[in-house]
PDB file of C-alpha atoms and ligand atoms in Angstrom:
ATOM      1  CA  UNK A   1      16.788  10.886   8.070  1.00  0.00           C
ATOM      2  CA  UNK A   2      18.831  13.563   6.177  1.00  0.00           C
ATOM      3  CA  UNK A   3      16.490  15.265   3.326  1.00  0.00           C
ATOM      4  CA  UNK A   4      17.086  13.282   0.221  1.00  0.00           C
ATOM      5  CA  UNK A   5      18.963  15.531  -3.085  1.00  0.00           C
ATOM      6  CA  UNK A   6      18.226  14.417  -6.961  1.00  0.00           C
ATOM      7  CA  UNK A   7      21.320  12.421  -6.218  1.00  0.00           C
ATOM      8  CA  UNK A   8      20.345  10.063  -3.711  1.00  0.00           C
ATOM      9  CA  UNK A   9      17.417   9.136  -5.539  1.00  0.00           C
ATOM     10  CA  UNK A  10      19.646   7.554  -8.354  1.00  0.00           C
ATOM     11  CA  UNK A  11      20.443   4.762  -6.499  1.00  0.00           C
ATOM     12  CA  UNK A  12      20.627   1.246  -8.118  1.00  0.00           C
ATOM     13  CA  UNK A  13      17.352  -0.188  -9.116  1.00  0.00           C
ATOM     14  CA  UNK A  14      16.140  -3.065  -7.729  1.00  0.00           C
ATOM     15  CA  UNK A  15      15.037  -4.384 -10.672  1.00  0.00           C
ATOM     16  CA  UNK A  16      17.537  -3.673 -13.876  1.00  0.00           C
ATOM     17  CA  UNK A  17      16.499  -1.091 -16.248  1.00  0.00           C
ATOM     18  CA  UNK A  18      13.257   0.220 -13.560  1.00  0.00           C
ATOM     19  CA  UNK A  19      12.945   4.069 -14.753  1.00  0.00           C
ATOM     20  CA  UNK A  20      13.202   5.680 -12.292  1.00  0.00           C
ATOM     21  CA  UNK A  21      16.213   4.093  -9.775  1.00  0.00           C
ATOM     22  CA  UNK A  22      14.631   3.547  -6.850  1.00  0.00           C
ATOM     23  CA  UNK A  23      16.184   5.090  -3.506  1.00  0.00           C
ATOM     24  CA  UNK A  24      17.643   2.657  -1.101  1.00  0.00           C
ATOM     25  CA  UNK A  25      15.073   0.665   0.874  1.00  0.00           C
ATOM     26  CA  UNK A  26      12.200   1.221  -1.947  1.00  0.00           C
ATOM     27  CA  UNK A  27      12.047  -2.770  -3.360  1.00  0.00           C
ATOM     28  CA  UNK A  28      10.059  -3.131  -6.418  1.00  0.00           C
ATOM     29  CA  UNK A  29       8.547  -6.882  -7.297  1.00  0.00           C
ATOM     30  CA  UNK A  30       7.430  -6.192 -10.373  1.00  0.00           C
ATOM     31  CA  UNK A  31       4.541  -8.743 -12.112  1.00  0.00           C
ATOM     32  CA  UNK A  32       5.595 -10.670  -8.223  1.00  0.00           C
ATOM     33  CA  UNK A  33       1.930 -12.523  -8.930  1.00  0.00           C
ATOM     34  CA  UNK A  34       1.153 -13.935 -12.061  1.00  0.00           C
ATOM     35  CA  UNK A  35      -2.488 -13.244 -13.943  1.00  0.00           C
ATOM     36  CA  UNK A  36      -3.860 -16.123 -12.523  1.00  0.00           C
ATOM     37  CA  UNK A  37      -2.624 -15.372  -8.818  1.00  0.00           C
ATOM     38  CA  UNK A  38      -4.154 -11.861  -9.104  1.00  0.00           C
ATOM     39  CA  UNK A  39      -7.121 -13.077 -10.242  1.00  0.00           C
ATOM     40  CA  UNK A  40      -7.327 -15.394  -7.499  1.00  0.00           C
ATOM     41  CA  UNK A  41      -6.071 -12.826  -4.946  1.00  0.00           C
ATOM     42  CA  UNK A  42      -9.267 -10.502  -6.487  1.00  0.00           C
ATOM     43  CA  UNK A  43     -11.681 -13.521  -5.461  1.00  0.00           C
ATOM     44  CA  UNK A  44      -9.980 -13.272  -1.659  1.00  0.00           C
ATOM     45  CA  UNK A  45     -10.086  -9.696  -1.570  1.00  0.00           C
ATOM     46  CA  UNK A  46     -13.781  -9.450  -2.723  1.00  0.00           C
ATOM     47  CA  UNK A  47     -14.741 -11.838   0.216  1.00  0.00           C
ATOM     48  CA  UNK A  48     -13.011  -9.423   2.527  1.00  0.00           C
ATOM     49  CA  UNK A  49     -14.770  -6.576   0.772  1.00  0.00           C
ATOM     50  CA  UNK A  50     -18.233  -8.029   1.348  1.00  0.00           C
ATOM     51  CA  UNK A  51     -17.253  -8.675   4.807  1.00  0.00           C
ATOM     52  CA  UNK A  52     -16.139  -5.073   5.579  1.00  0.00           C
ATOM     53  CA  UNK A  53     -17.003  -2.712   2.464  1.00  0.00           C
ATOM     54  CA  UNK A  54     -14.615   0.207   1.991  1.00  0.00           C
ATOM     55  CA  UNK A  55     -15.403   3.659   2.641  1.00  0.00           C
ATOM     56  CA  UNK A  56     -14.519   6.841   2.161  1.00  0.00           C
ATOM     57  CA  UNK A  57     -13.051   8.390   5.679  1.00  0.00           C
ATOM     58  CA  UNK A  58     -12.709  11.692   7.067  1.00  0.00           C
ATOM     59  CA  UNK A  59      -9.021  13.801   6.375  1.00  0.00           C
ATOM     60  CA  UNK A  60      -7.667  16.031   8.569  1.00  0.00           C
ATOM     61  CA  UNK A  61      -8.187  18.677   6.339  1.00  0.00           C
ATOM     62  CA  UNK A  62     -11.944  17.832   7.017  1.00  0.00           C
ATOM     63  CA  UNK A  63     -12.449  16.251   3.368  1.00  0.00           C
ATOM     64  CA  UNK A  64     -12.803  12.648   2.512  1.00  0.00           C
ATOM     65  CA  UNK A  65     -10.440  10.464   1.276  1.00  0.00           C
ATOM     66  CA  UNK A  66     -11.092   9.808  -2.690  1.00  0.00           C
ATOM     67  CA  UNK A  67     -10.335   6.300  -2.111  1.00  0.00           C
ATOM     68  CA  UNK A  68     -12.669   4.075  -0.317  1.00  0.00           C
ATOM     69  CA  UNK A  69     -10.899   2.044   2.646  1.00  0.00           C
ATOM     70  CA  UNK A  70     -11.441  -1.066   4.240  1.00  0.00           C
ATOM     71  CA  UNK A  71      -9.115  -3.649   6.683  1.00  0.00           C
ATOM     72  CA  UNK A  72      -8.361  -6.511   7.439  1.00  0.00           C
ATOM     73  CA  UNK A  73      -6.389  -8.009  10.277  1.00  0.00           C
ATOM     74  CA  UNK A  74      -5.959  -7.410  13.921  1.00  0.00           C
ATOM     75  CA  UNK A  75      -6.300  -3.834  14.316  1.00  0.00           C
ATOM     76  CA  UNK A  76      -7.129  -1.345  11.204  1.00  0.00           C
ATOM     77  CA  UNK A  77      -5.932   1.863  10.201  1.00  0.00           C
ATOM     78  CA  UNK A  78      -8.619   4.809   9.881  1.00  0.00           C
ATOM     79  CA  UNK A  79      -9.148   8.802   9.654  1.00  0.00           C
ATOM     80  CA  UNK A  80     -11.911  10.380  11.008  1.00  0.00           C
ATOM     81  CA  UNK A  81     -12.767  13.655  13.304  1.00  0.00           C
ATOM     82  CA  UNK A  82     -10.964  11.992  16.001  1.00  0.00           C
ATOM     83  CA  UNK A  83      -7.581  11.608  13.658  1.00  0.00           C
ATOM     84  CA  UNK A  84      -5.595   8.793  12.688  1.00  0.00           C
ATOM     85  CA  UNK A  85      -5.122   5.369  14.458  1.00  0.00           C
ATOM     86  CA  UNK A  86      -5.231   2.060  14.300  1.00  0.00           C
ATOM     87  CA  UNK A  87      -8.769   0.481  15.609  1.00  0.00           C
ATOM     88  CA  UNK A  88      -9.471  -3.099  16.746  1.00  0.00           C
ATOM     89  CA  UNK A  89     -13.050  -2.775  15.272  1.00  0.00           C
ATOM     90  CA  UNK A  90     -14.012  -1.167  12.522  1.00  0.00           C
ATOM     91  CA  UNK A  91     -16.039   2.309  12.864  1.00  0.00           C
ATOM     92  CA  UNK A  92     -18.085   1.387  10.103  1.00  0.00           C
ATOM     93  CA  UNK A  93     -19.973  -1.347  11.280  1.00  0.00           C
ATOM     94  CA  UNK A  94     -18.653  -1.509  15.351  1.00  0.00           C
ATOM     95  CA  UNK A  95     -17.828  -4.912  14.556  1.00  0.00           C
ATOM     96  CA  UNK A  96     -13.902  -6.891  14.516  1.00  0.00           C
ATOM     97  CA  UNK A  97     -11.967  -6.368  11.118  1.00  0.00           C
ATOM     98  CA  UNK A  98     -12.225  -9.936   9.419  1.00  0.00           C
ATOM     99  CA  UNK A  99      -8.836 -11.655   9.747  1.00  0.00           C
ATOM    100  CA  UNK A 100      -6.263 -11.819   7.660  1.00  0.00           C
ATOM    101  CA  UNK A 101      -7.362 -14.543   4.715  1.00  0.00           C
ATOM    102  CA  UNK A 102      -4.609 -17.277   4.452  1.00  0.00           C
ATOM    103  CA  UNK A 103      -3.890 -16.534   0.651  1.00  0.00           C
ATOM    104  CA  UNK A 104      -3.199 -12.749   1.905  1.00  0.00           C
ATOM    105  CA  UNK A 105      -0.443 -14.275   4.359  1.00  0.00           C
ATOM    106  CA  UNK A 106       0.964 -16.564   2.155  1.00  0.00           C
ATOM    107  CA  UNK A 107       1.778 -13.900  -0.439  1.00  0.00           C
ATOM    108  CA  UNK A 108       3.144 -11.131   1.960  1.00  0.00           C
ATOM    109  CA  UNK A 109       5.229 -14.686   3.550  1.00  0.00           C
ATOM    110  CA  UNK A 110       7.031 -15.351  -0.098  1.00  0.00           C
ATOM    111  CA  UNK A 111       7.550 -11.954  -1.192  1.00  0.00           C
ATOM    112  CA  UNK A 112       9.427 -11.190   2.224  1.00  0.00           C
ATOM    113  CA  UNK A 113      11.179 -14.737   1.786  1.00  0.00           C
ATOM    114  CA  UNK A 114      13.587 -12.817  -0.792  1.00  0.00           C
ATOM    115  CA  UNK A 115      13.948  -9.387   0.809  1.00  0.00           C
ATOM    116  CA  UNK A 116      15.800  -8.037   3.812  1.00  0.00           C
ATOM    117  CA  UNK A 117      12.721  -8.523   6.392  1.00  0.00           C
ATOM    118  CA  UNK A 118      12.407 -12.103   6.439  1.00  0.00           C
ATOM    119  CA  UNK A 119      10.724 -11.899   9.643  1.00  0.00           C
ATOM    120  CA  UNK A 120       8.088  -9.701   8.942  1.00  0.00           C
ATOM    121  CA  UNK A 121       5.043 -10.530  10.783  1.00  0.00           C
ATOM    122  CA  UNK A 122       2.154  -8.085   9.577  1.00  0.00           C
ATOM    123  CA  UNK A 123      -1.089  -7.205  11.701  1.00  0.00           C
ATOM    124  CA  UNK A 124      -2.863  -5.222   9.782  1.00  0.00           C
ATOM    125  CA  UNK A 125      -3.665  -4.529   6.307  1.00  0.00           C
ATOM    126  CA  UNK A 126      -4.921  -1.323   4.644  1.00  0.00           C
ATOM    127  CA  UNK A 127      -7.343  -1.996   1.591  1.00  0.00           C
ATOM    128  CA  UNK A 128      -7.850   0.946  -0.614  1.00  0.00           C
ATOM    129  CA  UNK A 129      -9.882   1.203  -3.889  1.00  0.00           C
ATOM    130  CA  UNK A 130      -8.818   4.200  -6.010  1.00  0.00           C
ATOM    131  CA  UNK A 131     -11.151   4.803  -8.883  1.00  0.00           C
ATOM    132  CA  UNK A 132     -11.202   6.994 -11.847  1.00  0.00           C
ATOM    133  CA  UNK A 133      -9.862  10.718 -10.307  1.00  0.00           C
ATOM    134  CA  UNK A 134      -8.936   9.310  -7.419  1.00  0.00           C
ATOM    135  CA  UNK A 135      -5.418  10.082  -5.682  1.00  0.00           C
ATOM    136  CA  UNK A 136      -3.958   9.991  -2.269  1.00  0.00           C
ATOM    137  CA  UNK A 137      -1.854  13.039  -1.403  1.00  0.00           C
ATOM    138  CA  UNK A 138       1.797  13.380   0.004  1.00  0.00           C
ATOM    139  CA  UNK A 139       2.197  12.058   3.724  1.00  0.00           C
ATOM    140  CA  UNK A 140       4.105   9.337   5.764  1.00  0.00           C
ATOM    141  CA  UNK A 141       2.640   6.195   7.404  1.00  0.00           C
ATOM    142  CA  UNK A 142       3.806   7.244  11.075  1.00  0.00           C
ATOM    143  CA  UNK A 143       1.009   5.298  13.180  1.00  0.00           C
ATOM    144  CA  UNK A 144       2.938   2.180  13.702  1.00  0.00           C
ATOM    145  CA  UNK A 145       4.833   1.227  16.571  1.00  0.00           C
ATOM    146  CA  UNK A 146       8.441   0.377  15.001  1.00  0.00           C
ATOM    147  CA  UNK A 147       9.473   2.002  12.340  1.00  0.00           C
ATOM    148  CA  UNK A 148      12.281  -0.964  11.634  1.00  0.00           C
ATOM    149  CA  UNK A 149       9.167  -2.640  10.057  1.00  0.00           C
ATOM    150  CA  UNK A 150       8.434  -2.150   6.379  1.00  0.00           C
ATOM    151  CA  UNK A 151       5.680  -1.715   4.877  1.00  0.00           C
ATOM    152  CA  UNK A 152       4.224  -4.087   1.993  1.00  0.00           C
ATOM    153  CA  UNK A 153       1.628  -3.083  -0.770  1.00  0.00           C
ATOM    154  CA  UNK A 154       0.316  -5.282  -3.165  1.00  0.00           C
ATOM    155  CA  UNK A 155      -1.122  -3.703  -6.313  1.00  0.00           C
ATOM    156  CA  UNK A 156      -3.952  -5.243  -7.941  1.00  0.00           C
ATOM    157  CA  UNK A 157      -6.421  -3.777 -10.789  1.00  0.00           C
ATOM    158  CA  UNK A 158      -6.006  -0.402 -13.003  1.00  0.00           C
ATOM    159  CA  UNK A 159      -2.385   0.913 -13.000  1.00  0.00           C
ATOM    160  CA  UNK A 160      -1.281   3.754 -11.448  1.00  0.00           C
ATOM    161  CA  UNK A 161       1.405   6.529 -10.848  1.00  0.00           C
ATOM    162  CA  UNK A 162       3.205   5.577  -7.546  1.00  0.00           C
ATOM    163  CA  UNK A 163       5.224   9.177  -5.978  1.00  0.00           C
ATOM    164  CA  UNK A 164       8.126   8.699  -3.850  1.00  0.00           C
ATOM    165  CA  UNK A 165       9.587  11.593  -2.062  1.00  0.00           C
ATOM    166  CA  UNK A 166      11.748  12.299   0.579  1.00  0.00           C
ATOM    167  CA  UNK A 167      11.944  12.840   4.159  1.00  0.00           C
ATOM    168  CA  UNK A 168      10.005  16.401   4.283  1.00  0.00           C
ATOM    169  CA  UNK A 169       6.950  17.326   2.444  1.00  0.00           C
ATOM    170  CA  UNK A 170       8.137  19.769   0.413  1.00  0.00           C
ATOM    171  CA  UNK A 171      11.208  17.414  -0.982  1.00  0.00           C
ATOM    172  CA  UNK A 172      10.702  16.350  -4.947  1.00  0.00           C
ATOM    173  CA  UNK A 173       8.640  13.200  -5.477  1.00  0.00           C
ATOM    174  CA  UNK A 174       9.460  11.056  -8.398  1.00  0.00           C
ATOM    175  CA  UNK A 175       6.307   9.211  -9.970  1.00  0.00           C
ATOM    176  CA  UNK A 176       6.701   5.984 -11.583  1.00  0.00           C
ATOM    177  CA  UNK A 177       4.054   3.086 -12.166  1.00  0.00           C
ATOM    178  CA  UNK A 178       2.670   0.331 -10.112  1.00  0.00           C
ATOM    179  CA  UNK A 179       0.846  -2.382 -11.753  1.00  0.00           C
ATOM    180  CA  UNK A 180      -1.300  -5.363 -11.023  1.00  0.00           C
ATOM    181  CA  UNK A 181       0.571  -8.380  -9.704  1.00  0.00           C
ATOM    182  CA  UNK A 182       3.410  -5.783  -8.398  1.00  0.00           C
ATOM    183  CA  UNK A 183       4.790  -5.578  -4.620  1.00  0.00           C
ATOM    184  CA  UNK A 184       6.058  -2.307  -3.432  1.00  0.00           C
ATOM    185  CA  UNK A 185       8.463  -2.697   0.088  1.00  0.00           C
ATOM    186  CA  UNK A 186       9.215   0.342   1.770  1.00  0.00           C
ATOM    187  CA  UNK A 187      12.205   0.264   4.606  1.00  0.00           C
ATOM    188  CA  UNK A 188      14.915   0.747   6.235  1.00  0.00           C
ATOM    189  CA  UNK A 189      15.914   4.178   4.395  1.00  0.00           C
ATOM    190  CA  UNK A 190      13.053   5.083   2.852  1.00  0.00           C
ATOM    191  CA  UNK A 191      10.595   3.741   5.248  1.00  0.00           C
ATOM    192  CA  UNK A 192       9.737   7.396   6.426  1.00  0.00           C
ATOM    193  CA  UNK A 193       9.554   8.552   2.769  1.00  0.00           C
ATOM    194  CA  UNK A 194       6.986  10.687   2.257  1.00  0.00           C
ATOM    195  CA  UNK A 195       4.516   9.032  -0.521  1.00  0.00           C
ATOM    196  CA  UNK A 196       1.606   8.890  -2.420  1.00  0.00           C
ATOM    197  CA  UNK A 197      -0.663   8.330  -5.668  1.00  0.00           C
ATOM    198  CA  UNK A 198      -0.856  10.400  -8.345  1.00  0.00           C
ATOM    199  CA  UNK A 199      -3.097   9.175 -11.066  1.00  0.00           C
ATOM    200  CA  UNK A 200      -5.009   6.120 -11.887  1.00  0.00           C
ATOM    201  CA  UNK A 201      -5.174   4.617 -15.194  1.00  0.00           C
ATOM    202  CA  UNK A 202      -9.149   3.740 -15.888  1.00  0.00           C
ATOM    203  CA  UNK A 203      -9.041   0.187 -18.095  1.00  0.00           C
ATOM    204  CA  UNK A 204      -5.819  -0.890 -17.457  1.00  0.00           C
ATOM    205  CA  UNK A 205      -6.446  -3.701 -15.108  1.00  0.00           C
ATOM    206  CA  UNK A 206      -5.220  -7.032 -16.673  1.00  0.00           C
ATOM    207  CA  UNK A 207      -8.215  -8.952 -14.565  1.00  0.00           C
ATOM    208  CA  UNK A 208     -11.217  -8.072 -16.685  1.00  0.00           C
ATOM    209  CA  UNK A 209     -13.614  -7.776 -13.629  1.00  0.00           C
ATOM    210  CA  UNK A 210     -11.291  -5.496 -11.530  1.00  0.00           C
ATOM    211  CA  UNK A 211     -12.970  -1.884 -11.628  1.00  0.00           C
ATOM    212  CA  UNK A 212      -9.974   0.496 -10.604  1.00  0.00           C
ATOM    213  CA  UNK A 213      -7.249  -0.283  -8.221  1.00  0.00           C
ATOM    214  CA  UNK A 214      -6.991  -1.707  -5.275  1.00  0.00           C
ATOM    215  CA  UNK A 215      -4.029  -1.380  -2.818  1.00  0.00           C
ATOM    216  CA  UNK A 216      -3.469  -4.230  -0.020  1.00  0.00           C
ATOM    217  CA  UNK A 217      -0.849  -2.346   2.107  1.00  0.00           C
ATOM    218  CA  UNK A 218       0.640  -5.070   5.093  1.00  0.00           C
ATOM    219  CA  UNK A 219       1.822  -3.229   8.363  1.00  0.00           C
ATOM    220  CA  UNK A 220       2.817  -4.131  11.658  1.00  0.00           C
ATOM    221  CA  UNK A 221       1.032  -2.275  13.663  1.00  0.00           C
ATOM    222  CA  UNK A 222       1.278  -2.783  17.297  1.00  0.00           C
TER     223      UNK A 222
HETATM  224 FE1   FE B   1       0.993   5.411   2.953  1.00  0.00          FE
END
């Protein structure tokens, strides 16, 4: 992919009048679930969570991630001394990743339903809770097998800055905000983007009982 200028980034929004335009491939669903289908995702997802609680992982760098992180699925994505992969069990406990729960599938099925990967069949999915100071630098999701595939994040809980950036690390990111109930798709063009998370905002989850954020990002994997 070419390096993206100021330019490119202006491309038509998906969603009229979304500051900033999103670049080609970058879909937006904003408010895609309702109040009462986030709260009823958060019910799922804390059923997952007691099943295999999130934690913070090794970097590269030799830090920890500030966000704790979890999966569900087939196989699970995870950072430690040994670097980045997707595992069938999960490090934390030696134990399998608990599947995928059916309300998880049938969201990811209806929000691909309208988009240009009807077919998308995910096998893994990438919890992450982001608390107060919490971030996730610049980088690209590179571990999966086809890059044709998108990749799908559900936002629920506090608000937060979303960065989008281009194809090398040094190119501009542009921030803009993901909220609960929104669904971020990242392909075709700017599946390779380089991305990350700026800022939470602490209190700004529309479910009451939702401390921070929580990110449920669908990949295929394998
Ligand atoms: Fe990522």
């Amino acid at each position: 992919m070419k390096p993206m200028t100021p330019a490119q980034l202006a491309f038509p929004a998906f969603e009229p009048g979304l500051p900033p335009a999103l670049p080609e491939g970058l879909v937006l669903r904003r408010g895609f679930l309702d109040l009462p289908e986030q709260k009823s995702l958060w019910i799922t997802l804390q059923e997952v969570l007691k099943a295999a609680p999130g934690v913070q992982t090794r970097t590269k760098g030799g830090g920890y991630t500030s966000a704790a992180m979890t999966n569900c699925g087939k196989v699970g994505w995870w950072s430690d001394a040994k670097g980045y992969r997707y595992t069938p069990t999960n490090p934390a406990s030696g134990g399998p990743w608990p599947p995928f729960p059916n309300a998880f599938l049938e969201v990811v099925q209806r929000v691909m339903a309208e988009s240009p990967w009807p077919g998308f069949a995910p096998d893994a999915c990438l919890i992450n809770h982001y608390v107060k100071g919490a971030k996730m630098g610049l980088h690209q999701d590179k571990d999966e097998a086809d890059f044709s595939q998108p990749i799908v994040t559900v936002s629920l809980g506090d608000t937060a800055d979303f960065l989008i950036g281009g194809a090398a690390r040094g190119d501009k990111a542009v921030p803009f905000k993901v909220q609960s109930g929104d669904v971020l798709l990242m392909g075709g063009a700017s599946r390779m983007r380089f991305h990350g998370i700026r800022k939470i905002y602490p209190g700004t989850s529309p479910v009451s009982d939702i401390g921070g954020r929580y990110s449920l990002t669908f990949r295929k994997a394998l």
